[in-house]
mmCIF file of N, CA and C in Angstrom:
data_model
loop_
_atom_site.group_PDB
_atom_site.id
_atom_site.type_symbol
_atom_site.label_atom_id
_atom_site.label_comp_id
_atom_site.label_asym_id
_atom_site.label_seq_id
_atom_site.Cartn_x
_atom_site.Cartn_y
_atom_site.Cartn_z
ATOM 1 N N UNK A 14 -2.395 -40.634 2.998
ATOM 2 C CA UNK A 14 -3.148 -39.533 3.710
ATOM 3 C C UNK A 14 -4.288 -39.029 2.817
ATOM 4 N N UNK A 15 -5.445 -38.798 3.309
ATOM 5 C CA UNK A 15 -6.462 -38.278 2.506
ATOM 6 C C UNK A 15 -6.392 -36.802 2.352
ATOM 7 N N UNK A 16 -7.008 -36.243 1.344
ATOM 8 C CA UNK A 16 -7.076 -34.848 1.037
ATOM 9 C C UNK A 16 -7.724 -34.204 2.342
ATOM 10 N N UNK A 17 -8.702 -34.613 2.854
ATOM 11 C CA UNK A 17 -9.421 -34.081 4.048
ATOM 12 C C UNK A 17 -8.400 -34.076 5.208
ATOM 13 N N UNK A 18 -7.620 -35.158 5.467
ATOM 14 C CA UNK A 18 -6.651 -35.166 6.507
ATOM 15 C C UNK A 18 -5.496 -34.019 6.296
ATOM 16 N N UNK A 19 -5.170 -33.731 5.089
ATOM 17 C CA UNK A 19 -4.225 -32.734 4.928
ATOM 18 C C UNK A 19 -4.708 -31.345 5.188
ATOM 19 N N UNK A 20 -6.046 -31.114 4.806
ATOM 20 C CA UNK A 20 -6.677 -29.919 4.986
ATOM 21 C C UNK A 20 -6.806 -29.646 6.440
ATOM 22 N N UNK A 21 -7.159 -30.745 7.280
ATOM 23 C CA UNK A 21 -7.226 -30.497 8.741
ATOM 24 C C UNK A 21 -5.874 -30.105 9.254
ATOM 25 N N UNK A 22 -4.794 -30.846 8.844
ATOM 26 C CA UNK A 22 -3.433 -30.471 9.417
ATOM 27 C C UNK A 22 -3.058 -29.165 9.020
ATOM 28 N N UNK A 23 -3.354 -28.696 7.803
ATOM 29 C CA UNK A 23 -3.075 -27.314 7.375
ATOM 30 C C UNK A 23 -3.840 -26.265 8.345
ATOM 31 N N UNK A 24 -4.942 -26.550 8.451
ATOM 32 C CA UNK A 24 -5.864 -25.596 9.396
ATOM 33 C C UNK A 24 -5.273 -25.551 10.784
ATOM 34 N N UNK A 25 -4.911 -26.782 11.315
ATOM 35 C CA UNK A 25 -4.266 -26.865 12.657
ATOM 36 C C UNK A 25 -2.992 -26.037 12.724
ATOM 37 N N UNK A 26 -2.104 -26.228 11.600
ATOM 38 C CA UNK A 26 -0.814 -25.581 11.695
ATOM 39 C C UNK A 26 -1.020 -24.005 11.612
ATOM 40 N N UNK A 27 -2.014 -23.483 10.807
ATOM 41 C CA UNK A 27 -2.198 -22.154 10.673
ATOM 42 C C UNK A 27 -2.686 -21.598 11.954
ATOM 43 N N UNK A 28 -3.588 -22.355 12.536
ATOM 44 C CA UNK A 28 -4.061 -21.812 14.035
ATOM 45 C C UNK A 28 -3.073 -21.888 15.032
ATOM 46 N N UNK A 29 -2.320 -22.895 15.135
ATOM 47 C CA UNK A 29 -1.377 -23.253 16.256
ATOM 48 C C UNK A 29 -0.003 -22.558 16.110
ATOM 49 N N UNK A 30 0.314 -22.163 14.893
ATOM 50 C CA UNK A 30 1.686 -21.619 14.772
ATOM 51 C C UNK A 30 1.535 -20.277 14.134
ATOM 52 N N UNK A 31 1.069 -20.128 12.925
ATOM 53 C CA UNK A 31 1.129 -18.934 12.165
ATOM 54 C C UNK A 31 0.234 -17.805 12.719
ATOM 55 N N UNK A 32 -1.044 -18.174 13.141
ATOM 56 C CA UNK A 32 -1.833 -17.036 13.813
ATOM 57 C C UNK A 32 -1.713 -17.092 15.377
ATOM 58 N N UNK A 33 -0.859 -17.919 15.917
ATOM 59 C CA UNK A 33 -0.632 -17.859 17.337
ATOM 60 C C UNK A 33 0.175 -16.689 17.849
ATOM 61 N N UNK A 34 -0.442 -15.811 18.702
ATOM 62 C CA UNK A 34 0.294 -14.663 19.132
ATOM 63 C C UNK A 34 1.697 -14.954 19.868
ATOM 64 N N UNK A 35 1.798 -16.173 20.278
ATOM 65 C CA UNK A 35 3.086 -16.639 21.010
ATOM 66 C C UNK A 35 4.039 -17.014 19.919
ATOM 67 N N UNK A 36 3.720 -17.228 18.715
ATOM 68 C CA UNK A 36 4.620 -17.404 17.583
ATOM 69 C C UNK A 36 4.633 -16.298 16.601
ATOM 70 N N UNK A 37 4.093 -16.430 15.399
ATOM 71 C CA UNK A 37 4.118 -15.498 14.351
ATOM 72 C C UNK A 37 2.983 -14.536 14.402
ATOM 73 N N UNK A 38 1.762 -14.953 14.955
ATOM 74 C CA UNK A 38 0.579 -14.064 14.910
ATOM 75 C C UNK A 38 0.413 -13.009 15.989
ATOM 76 N N UNK A 39 -0.679 -12.352 15.895
ATOM 77 C CA UNK A 39 -1.100 -11.347 16.899
ATOM 78 C C UNK A 39 -2.532 -11.091 16.801
ATOM 79 N N UNK A 40 -3.019 -10.459 17.819
ATOM 80 C CA UNK A 40 -4.365 -10.195 17.889
ATOM 81 C C UNK A 40 -4.562 -8.757 17.383
ATOM 82 N N UNK A 41 -5.406 -8.412 16.441
ATOM 83 C CA UNK A 41 -5.773 -7.183 15.903
ATOM 84 C C UNK A 41 -7.268 -6.916 15.961
ATOM 85 N N UNK A 42 -7.516 -5.637 15.806
ATOM 86 C CA UNK A 42 -9.008 -5.227 15.817
ATOM 87 C C UNK A 42 -9.307 -4.807 14.454
ATOM 88 N N UNK A 43 -10.406 -5.206 14.019
ATOM 89 C CA UNK A 43 -11.086 -4.890 12.628
ATOM 90 C C UNK A 43 -12.207 -3.991 13.001
ATOM 91 N N UNK A 44 -12.206 -2.761 12.444
ATOM 92 C CA UNK A 44 -13.338 -1.904 12.706
ATOM 93 C C UNK A 44 -14.136 -1.905 11.282
ATOM 94 N N UNK A 45 -15.392 -2.022 11.447
ATOM 95 C CA UNK A 45 -16.194 -2.017 10.180
ATOM 96 C C UNK A 45 -17.570 -1.301 10.654
ATOM 97 N N UNK A 46 -17.648 -0.076 10.225
ATOM 98 C CA UNK A 46 -18.790 0.692 10.522
ATOM 99 C C UNK A 46 -18.697 1.102 12.006
ATOM 100 N N UNK A 47 -19.861 0.741 12.775
ATOM 101 C CA UNK A 47 -19.837 0.966 14.222
ATOM 102 C C UNK A 47 -19.409 -0.231 14.987
ATOM 103 N N UNK A 48 -18.958 -1.285 14.365
ATOM 104 C CA UNK A 48 -18.616 -2.528 15.031
ATOM 105 C C UNK A 48 -17.102 -2.670 15.044
ATOM 106 N N UNK A 49 -16.568 -3.351 15.999
ATOM 107 C CA UNK A 49 -15.054 -3.699 16.086
ATOM 108 C C UNK A 49 -15.115 -5.136 16.609
ATOM 109 N N UNK A 50 -14.180 -5.834 16.012
ATOM 110 C CA UNK A 50 -13.897 -7.174 16.266
ATOM 111 C C UNK A 50 -12.474 -7.506 16.441
ATOM 112 N N UNK A 51 -12.130 -8.463 17.492
ATOM 113 C CA UNK A 51 -10.798 -8.778 17.724
ATOM 114 C C UNK A 51 -10.480 -10.133 17.055
ATOM 115 N N UNK A 52 -9.497 -10.353 16.196
ATOM 116 C CA UNK A 52 -9.170 -11.598 15.548
ATOM 117 C C UNK A 52 -7.655 -11.797 15.524
ATOM 118 N N UNK A 53 -7.319 -13.078 15.443
ATOM 119 C CA UNK A 53 -5.965 -13.375 15.222
ATOM 120 C C UNK A 53 -5.539 -13.220 13.790
ATOM 121 N N UNK A 54 -4.339 -12.805 13.505
ATOM 122 C CA UNK A 54 -3.856 -12.440 12.176
ATOM 123 C C UNK A 54 -2.210 -12.539 12.170
ATOM 124 N N UNK A 55 -1.792 -12.406 10.901
ATOM 125 C CA UNK A 55 -0.326 -12.287 10.750
ATOM 126 C C UNK A 55 -0.044 -11.162 9.886
ATOM 127 N N UNK A 56 0.661 -10.100 10.430
ATOM 128 C CA UNK A 56 1.002 -9.045 9.635
ATOM 129 C C UNK A 56 2.382 -9.091 8.939
ATOM 130 N N UNK A 57 2.526 -8.432 7.750
ATOM 131 C CA UNK A 57 3.835 -8.512 7.056
ATOM 132 C C UNK A 57 4.007 -7.156 6.369
ATOM 133 N N UNK A 58 5.096 -6.606 6.285
ATOM 134 C CA UNK A 58 5.284 -5.407 5.567
ATOM 135 C C UNK A 58 6.622 -5.456 4.764
ATOM 136 N N UNK A 59 6.553 -6.301 3.699
ATOM 137 C CA UNK A 59 7.737 -6.380 2.740
ATOM 138 C C UNK A 59 8.135 -5.110 2.041
ATOM 139 N N UNK A 60 9.213 -4.905 1.853
ATOM 140 C CA UNK A 60 9.715 -3.722 1.041
ATOM 141 C C UNK A 60 10.442 -4.188 -0.192
ATOM 142 N N UNK A 61 10.380 -3.446 -1.175
ATOM 143 C CA UNK A 61 10.997 -3.661 -2.453
ATOM 144 C C UNK A 61 12.154 -2.653 -2.486
ATOM 145 N N UNK A 62 13.301 -2.911 -1.868
ATOM 146 C CA UNK A 62 14.325 -1.914 -1.786
ATOM 147 C C UNK A 62 14.918 -1.612 -3.027
ATOM 148 N N UNK A 63 15.024 -0.290 -3.482
ATOM 149 C CA UNK A 63 15.594 0.082 -4.572
ATOM 150 C C UNK A 63 14.958 -0.330 -5.841
ATOM 151 N N UNK A 64 13.823 -0.339 -5.999
ATOM 152 C CA UNK A 64 13.073 -0.645 -7.228
ATOM 153 C C UNK A 64 13.304 0.434 -8.254
ATOM 154 N N UNK A 65 13.646 0.187 -9.464
ATOM 155 C CA UNK A 65 14.002 1.282 -10.444
ATOM 156 C C UNK A 65 12.673 1.758 -10.948
ATOM 157 N N UNK A 66 12.724 3.053 -11.338
ATOM 158 C CA UNK A 66 11.724 3.668 -11.875
ATOM 159 C C UNK A 66 11.853 3.968 -13.379
ATOM 160 N N UNK A 67 12.886 3.350 -13.977
ATOM 161 C CA UNK A 67 13.195 3.469 -15.341
ATOM 162 C C UNK A 67 14.168 4.536 -15.705
ATOM 163 N N UNK A 68 14.714 5.221 -14.629
ATOM 164 C CA UNK A 68 15.666 6.294 -14.721
ATOM 165 C C UNK A 68 16.770 6.001 -13.729
ATOM 166 N N UNK A 69 17.519 6.884 -13.335
ATOM 167 C CA UNK A 69 18.560 6.702 -12.271
ATOM 168 C C UNK A 69 17.906 6.816 -10.833
ATOM 169 N N UNK A 70 16.631 7.209 -10.788
ATOM 170 C CA UNK A 70 15.934 7.305 -9.555
ATOM 171 C C UNK A 70 15.465 6.055 -9.194
ATOM 172 N N UNK A 71 15.433 5.708 -7.935
ATOM 173 C CA UNK A 71 15.007 4.492 -7.244
ATOM 174 C C UNK A 71 14.036 4.875 -6.114
ATOM 175 N N UNK A 72 13.151 3.839 -5.856
ATOM 176 C CA UNK A 72 12.223 4.040 -4.771
ATOM 177 C C UNK A 72 12.137 2.894 -3.910
ATOM 178 N N UNK A 73 11.904 3.245 -2.576
ATOM 179 C CA UNK A 73 11.645 2.130 -1.601
ATOM 180 C C UNK A 73 10.184 2.007 -1.339
ATOM 181 N N UNK A 74 9.600 0.921 -1.649
ATOM 182 C CA UNK A 74 8.155 0.681 -1.526
ATOM 183 C C UNK A 74 7.795 -0.182 -0.347
ATOM 184 N N UNK A 75 6.939 0.209 0.408
ATOM 185 C CA UNK A 75 6.377 -0.769 1.399
ATOM 186 C C UNK A 75 4.943 -1.084 1.166
ATOM 187 N N UNK A 76 4.612 -2.260 1.094
ATOM 188 C CA UNK A 76 3.271 -2.738 0.805
ATOM 189 C C UNK A 76 2.753 -3.605 1.973
ATOM 190 N N UNK A 77 2.223 -3.034 3.033
ATOM 191 C CA UNK A 77 1.740 -3.817 4.154
ATOM 192 C C UNK A 77 0.720 -4.789 3.732
ATOM 193 N N UNK A 78 0.608 -5.859 4.293
ATOM 194 C CA UNK A 78 -0.436 -6.884 4.118
ATOM 195 C C UNK A 78 -0.665 -7.670 5.365
ATOM 196 N N UNK A 79 -1.797 -8.181 5.412
ATOM 197 C CA UNK A 79 -2.205 -8.947 6.641
ATOM 198 C C UNK A 79 -2.837 -10.296 6.183
ATOM 199 N N UNK A 80 -2.726 -11.261 6.936
ATOM 200 C CA UNK A 80 -3.316 -12.648 6.580
ATOM 201 C C UNK A 80 -4.233 -13.071 7.747
ATOM 202 N N UNK A 81 -5.501 -13.540 7.291
ATOM 203 C CA UNK A 81 -6.435 -13.898 8.294
ATOM 204 C C UNK A 81 -6.977 -15.273 7.921
ATOM 205 N N UNK A 82 -7.487 -15.970 8.860
ATOM 206 C CA UNK A 82 -8.140 -17.270 8.558
ATOM 207 C C UNK A 82 -9.639 -16.938 8.346
ATOM 208 N N UNK A 83 -10.075 -17.416 7.286
ATOM 209 C CA UNK A 83 -11.568 -16.982 6.995
ATOM 210 C C UNK A 83 -12.442 -17.337 8.153
ATOM 211 N N UNK A 84 -12.166 -18.387 8.840
ATOM 212 C CA UNK A 84 -13.053 -18.957 9.953
ATOM 213 C C UNK A 84 -13.008 -17.992 11.094
ATOM 214 N N UNK A 85 -11.946 -17.057 11.234
ATOM 215 C CA UNK A 85 -11.793 -16.184 12.395
ATOM 216 C C UNK A 85 -12.617 -14.823 12.120
ATOM 217 N N UNK A 86 -12.838 -14.587 10.911
ATOM 218 C CA UNK A 86 -13.321 -13.234 10.491
ATOM 219 C C UNK A 86 -14.861 -13.028 10.763
ATOM 220 N N UNK A 87 -15.245 -11.809 11.257
ATOM 221 C CA UNK A 87 -16.729 -11.605 11.384
ATOM 222 C C UNK A 87 -17.388 -11.775 9.981
ATOM 223 N N UNK A 88 -18.494 -12.633 9.959
ATOM 224 C CA UNK A 88 -19.093 -13.001 8.855
ATOM 225 C C UNK A 88 -18.300 -13.690 7.704
ATOM 226 N N UNK A 89 -17.187 -14.191 8.188
ATOM 227 C CA UNK A 89 -16.222 -15.040 7.349
ATOM 228 C C UNK A 89 -15.721 -14.123 6.142
ATOM 229 N N UNK A 90 -15.596 -12.824 6.402
ATOM 230 C CA UNK A 90 -15.112 -11.962 5.221
ATOM 231 C C UNK A 90 -14.454 -10.716 5.836
ATOM 232 N N UNK A 91 -13.783 -10.091 4.868
ATOM 233 C CA UNK A 91 -13.215 -8.747 5.025
ATOM 234 C C UNK A 91 -13.994 -7.896 3.981
ATOM 235 N N UNK A 92 -13.831 -6.634 4.118
ATOM 236 C CA UNK A 92 -14.403 -5.662 3.238
ATOM 237 C C UNK A 92 -13.473 -4.510 2.969
ATOM 238 N N UNK A 93 -13.463 -4.073 1.729
ATOM 239 C CA UNK A 93 -12.562 -2.890 1.415
ATOM 240 C C UNK A 93 -13.132 -1.766 2.393
ATOM 241 N N UNK A 94 -12.109 -1.073 2.904
ATOM 242 C CA UNK A 94 -12.479 0.017 3.734
ATOM 243 C C UNK A 94 -12.459 -0.366 5.316
ATOM 244 N N UNK A 95 -12.463 -1.602 5.606
ATOM 245 C CA UNK A 95 -12.265 -2.164 6.928
ATOM 246 C C UNK A 95 -10.956 -1.494 7.495
ATOM 247 N N UNK A 96 -10.813 -1.141 8.685
ATOM 248 C CA UNK A 96 -9.786 -0.596 9.368
ATOM 249 C C UNK A 96 -9.212 -1.678 10.276
ATOM 250 N N UNK A 97 -7.863 -1.971 10.157
ATOM 251 C CA UNK A 97 -7.145 -3.038 10.976
ATOM 252 C C UNK A 97 -6.218 -2.224 11.897
ATOM 253 N N UNK A 98 -6.443 -2.423 13.074
ATOM 254 C CA UNK A 98 -5.489 -1.776 14.182
ATOM 255 C C UNK A 98 -4.618 -2.756 14.656
ATOM 256 N N UNK A 99 -3.366 -2.454 14.646
ATOM 257 C CA UNK A 99 -2.232 -3.205 15.301
ATOM 258 C C UNK A 99 -1.953 -2.462 16.529
ATOM 259 N N UNK A 100 -2.335 -3.029 17.738
ATOM 260 C CA UNK A 100 -2.137 -2.296 18.870
ATOM 261 C C UNK A 100 -0.871 -2.515 19.630
ATOM 262 N N UNK A 101 -0.256 -3.684 19.405
ATOM 263 C CA UNK A 101 0.983 -4.107 20.013
ATOM 264 C C UNK A 101 2.231 -3.700 19.153
ATOM 265 N N UNK A 102 3.218 -3.180 19.727
ATOM 266 C CA UNK A 102 4.456 -3.058 18.983
ATOM 267 C C UNK A 102 5.204 -4.457 18.929
ATOM 268 N N UNK A 103 5.579 -4.863 17.811
ATOM 269 C CA UNK A 103 6.242 -6.146 17.749
ATOM 270 C C UNK A 103 7.700 -5.964 17.235
ATOM 271 N N UNK A 104 8.515 -6.841 17.343
ATOM 272 C CA UNK A 104 10.018 -6.612 16.920
ATOM 273 C C UNK A 104 10.008 -6.119 15.461
ATOM 274 N N UNK A 105 9.119 -6.610 14.581
ATOM 275 C CA UNK A 105 9.230 -6.165 13.232
ATOM 276 C C UNK A 105 8.326 -5.030 12.801
ATOM 277 N N UNK A 106 7.467 -4.521 13.608
ATOM 278 C CA UNK A 106 6.661 -3.416 13.302
ATOM 279 C C UNK A 106 6.116 -2.685 14.523
ATOM 280 N N UNK A 107 5.659 -1.561 14.270
ATOM 281 C CA UNK A 107 5.053 -0.703 15.333
ATOM 282 C C UNK A 107 3.595 -0.890 15.305
ATOM 283 N N UNK A 108 2.941 -0.126 16.202
ATOM 284 C CA UNK A 108 1.442 -0.171 16.245
ATOM 285 C C UNK A 108 0.900 0.836 15.201
ATOM 286 N N UNK A 109 -0.225 0.615 14.751
ATOM 287 C CA UNK A 109 -0.752 1.539 13.673
ATOM 288 C C UNK A 109 -2.052 1.028 13.206
ATOM 289 N N UNK A 110 -2.729 1.967 12.342
ATOM 290 C CA UNK A 110 -4.011 1.762 11.768
ATOM 291 C C UNK A 110 -3.913 1.623 10.265
ATOM 292 N N UNK A 111 -4.563 0.604 9.689
ATOM 293 C CA UNK A 111 -4.498 0.408 8.180
ATOM 294 C C UNK A 111 -5.795 0.167 7.646
ATOM 295 N N UNK A 112 -6.025 0.701 6.452
ATOM 296 C CA UNK A 112 -7.245 0.416 5.726
ATOM 297 C C UNK A 112 -7.015 -0.687 4.750
ATOM 298 N N UNK A 113 -8.060 -1.586 4.523
ATOM 299 C CA UNK A 113 -7.984 -2.694 3.552
ATOM 300 C C UNK A 113 -8.359 -2.027 2.320
ATOM 301 N N UNK A 114 -7.455 -2.125 1.367
ATOM 302 C CA UNK A 114 -7.592 -1.504 -0.007
ATOM 303 C C UNK A 114 -7.959 -2.632 -0.973
ATOM 304 N N UNK A 115 -7.488 -3.878 -0.753
ATOM 305 C CA UNK A 115 -7.791 -4.917 -1.643
ATOM 306 C C UNK A 115 -7.484 -6.271 -0.870
ATOM 307 N N UNK A 116 -8.117 -7.349 -1.331
ATOM 308 C CA UNK A 116 -7.863 -8.678 -0.698
ATOM 309 C C UNK A 116 -8.207 -9.664 -1.697
ATOM 310 N N UNK A 117 -7.658 -10.898 -1.284
ATOM 311 C CA UNK A 117 -7.856 -12.068 -2.025
ATOM 312 C C UNK A 117 -8.228 -13.238 -1.155
ATOM 313 N N UNK A 118 -9.100 -14.028 -1.438
ATOM 314 C CA UNK A 118 -9.408 -15.287 -0.636
ATOM 315 C C UNK A 118 -8.637 -16.385 -1.329
ATOM 316 N N UNK A 119 -7.829 -17.036 -0.588
ATOM 317 C CA UNK A 119 -6.802 -18.091 -1.109
ATOM 318 C C UNK A 119 -7.556 -19.435 -0.863
ATOM 319 N N UNK A 120 -7.128 -20.452 -1.571
ATOM 320 C CA UNK A 120 -7.773 -21.802 -1.483
ATOM 321 C C UNK A 120 -7.479 -22.475 -0.232
ATOM 322 N N UNK A 121 -6.476 -21.949 0.556
ATOM 323 C CA UNK A 121 -6.219 -22.737 1.775
ATOM 324 C C UNK A 121 -6.865 -22.154 3.068
ATOM 325 N N UNK A 122 -7.967 -21.264 2.760
ATOM 326 C CA UNK A 122 -8.821 -20.816 3.829
ATOM 327 C C UNK A 122 -8.245 -19.548 4.472
ATOM 328 N N UNK A 123 -7.336 -18.897 3.846
ATOM 329 C CA UNK A 123 -6.794 -17.666 4.207
ATOM 330 C C UNK A 123 -7.275 -16.533 3.322
ATOM 331 N N UNK A 124 -7.368 -15.287 3.912
ATOM 332 C CA UNK A 124 -7.606 -14.127 3.120
ATOM 333 C C UNK A 124 -6.396 -13.251 3.365
ATOM 334 N N UNK A 125 -5.762 -12.697 2.157
ATOM 335 C CA UNK A 125 -4.659 -11.896 2.256
ATOM 336 C C UNK A 125 -5.254 -10.493 1.788
ATOM 337 N N UNK A 126 -4.922 -9.466 2.693
ATOM 338 C CA UNK A 126 -5.333 -8.177 2.497
ATOM 339 C C UNK A 126 -4.130 -7.236 2.237
ATOM 340 N N UNK A 127 -4.347 -6.464 1.317
ATOM 341 C CA UNK A 127 -3.344 -5.344 1.041
ATOM 342 C C UNK A 127 -3.848 -4.079 1.762
ATOM 343 N N UNK A 128 -2.911 -3.413 2.361
ATOM 344 C CA UNK A 128 -3.294 -2.447 3.237
ATOM 345 C C UNK A 128 -2.711 -0.989 2.980
ATOM 346 N N UNK A 129 -3.380 0.090 3.385
ATOM 347 C CA UNK A 129 -2.822 1.328 3.328
ATOM 348 C C UNK A 129 -2.833 1.972 4.731
ATOM 349 N N UNK A 130 -1.673 2.417 5.075
ATOM 350 C CA UNK A 130 -1.514 3.092 6.540
ATOM 351 C C UNK A 130 -2.285 4.324 6.619
ATOM 352 N N UNK A 131 -3.183 4.390 7.576
ATOM 353 C CA UNK A 131 -4.011 5.647 7.691
ATOM 354 C C UNK A 131 -3.775 6.358 9.025
ATOM 355 N N UNK A 132 -2.836 5.843 9.846
ATOM 356 C CA UNK A 132 -2.404 6.499 11.103
ATOM 357 C C UNK A 132 -1.471 5.557 11.880
ATOM 358 N N UNK A 133 -0.611 6.113 12.695
ATOM 359 C CA UNK A 133 0.330 5.284 13.351
ATOM 360 C C UNK A 133 0.536 5.920 14.782
ATOM 361 N N UNK A 134 0.659 4.916 15.671
ATOM 362 C CA UNK A 134 0.988 5.377 17.065
ATOM 363 C C UNK A 134 2.574 5.238 17.204
ATOM 364 N N UNK A 135 3.173 6.166 17.911
ATOM 365 C CA UNK A 135 4.571 6.136 18.110
ATOM 366 C C UNK A 135 4.914 5.426 19.432
#
């Protein structure tokens, strides 16, 4: 199998499975200035249960993040300060608004954004 064939298979899997709203993905809205765009994404909010602070005190930390395919994004990029809106409640998370505080463009064509919650719908 050629490297190009593998890259195409990976892109197909990302689109058809991981970013597919019927599977792991969902459609979110990215707001940037006066513009808003709907794109497919995969949201994750891992927690670090009971991380030690160096004393007897422990903290539960949630660091939400979202994964995008570069090809799906407006201008093929995200920007710090973009607002990501999750409008649908899913089994693993509720609806809410998150600000992009940092991001990394991975070599597999995905961008991983670290988020900060700025509002939440109940």
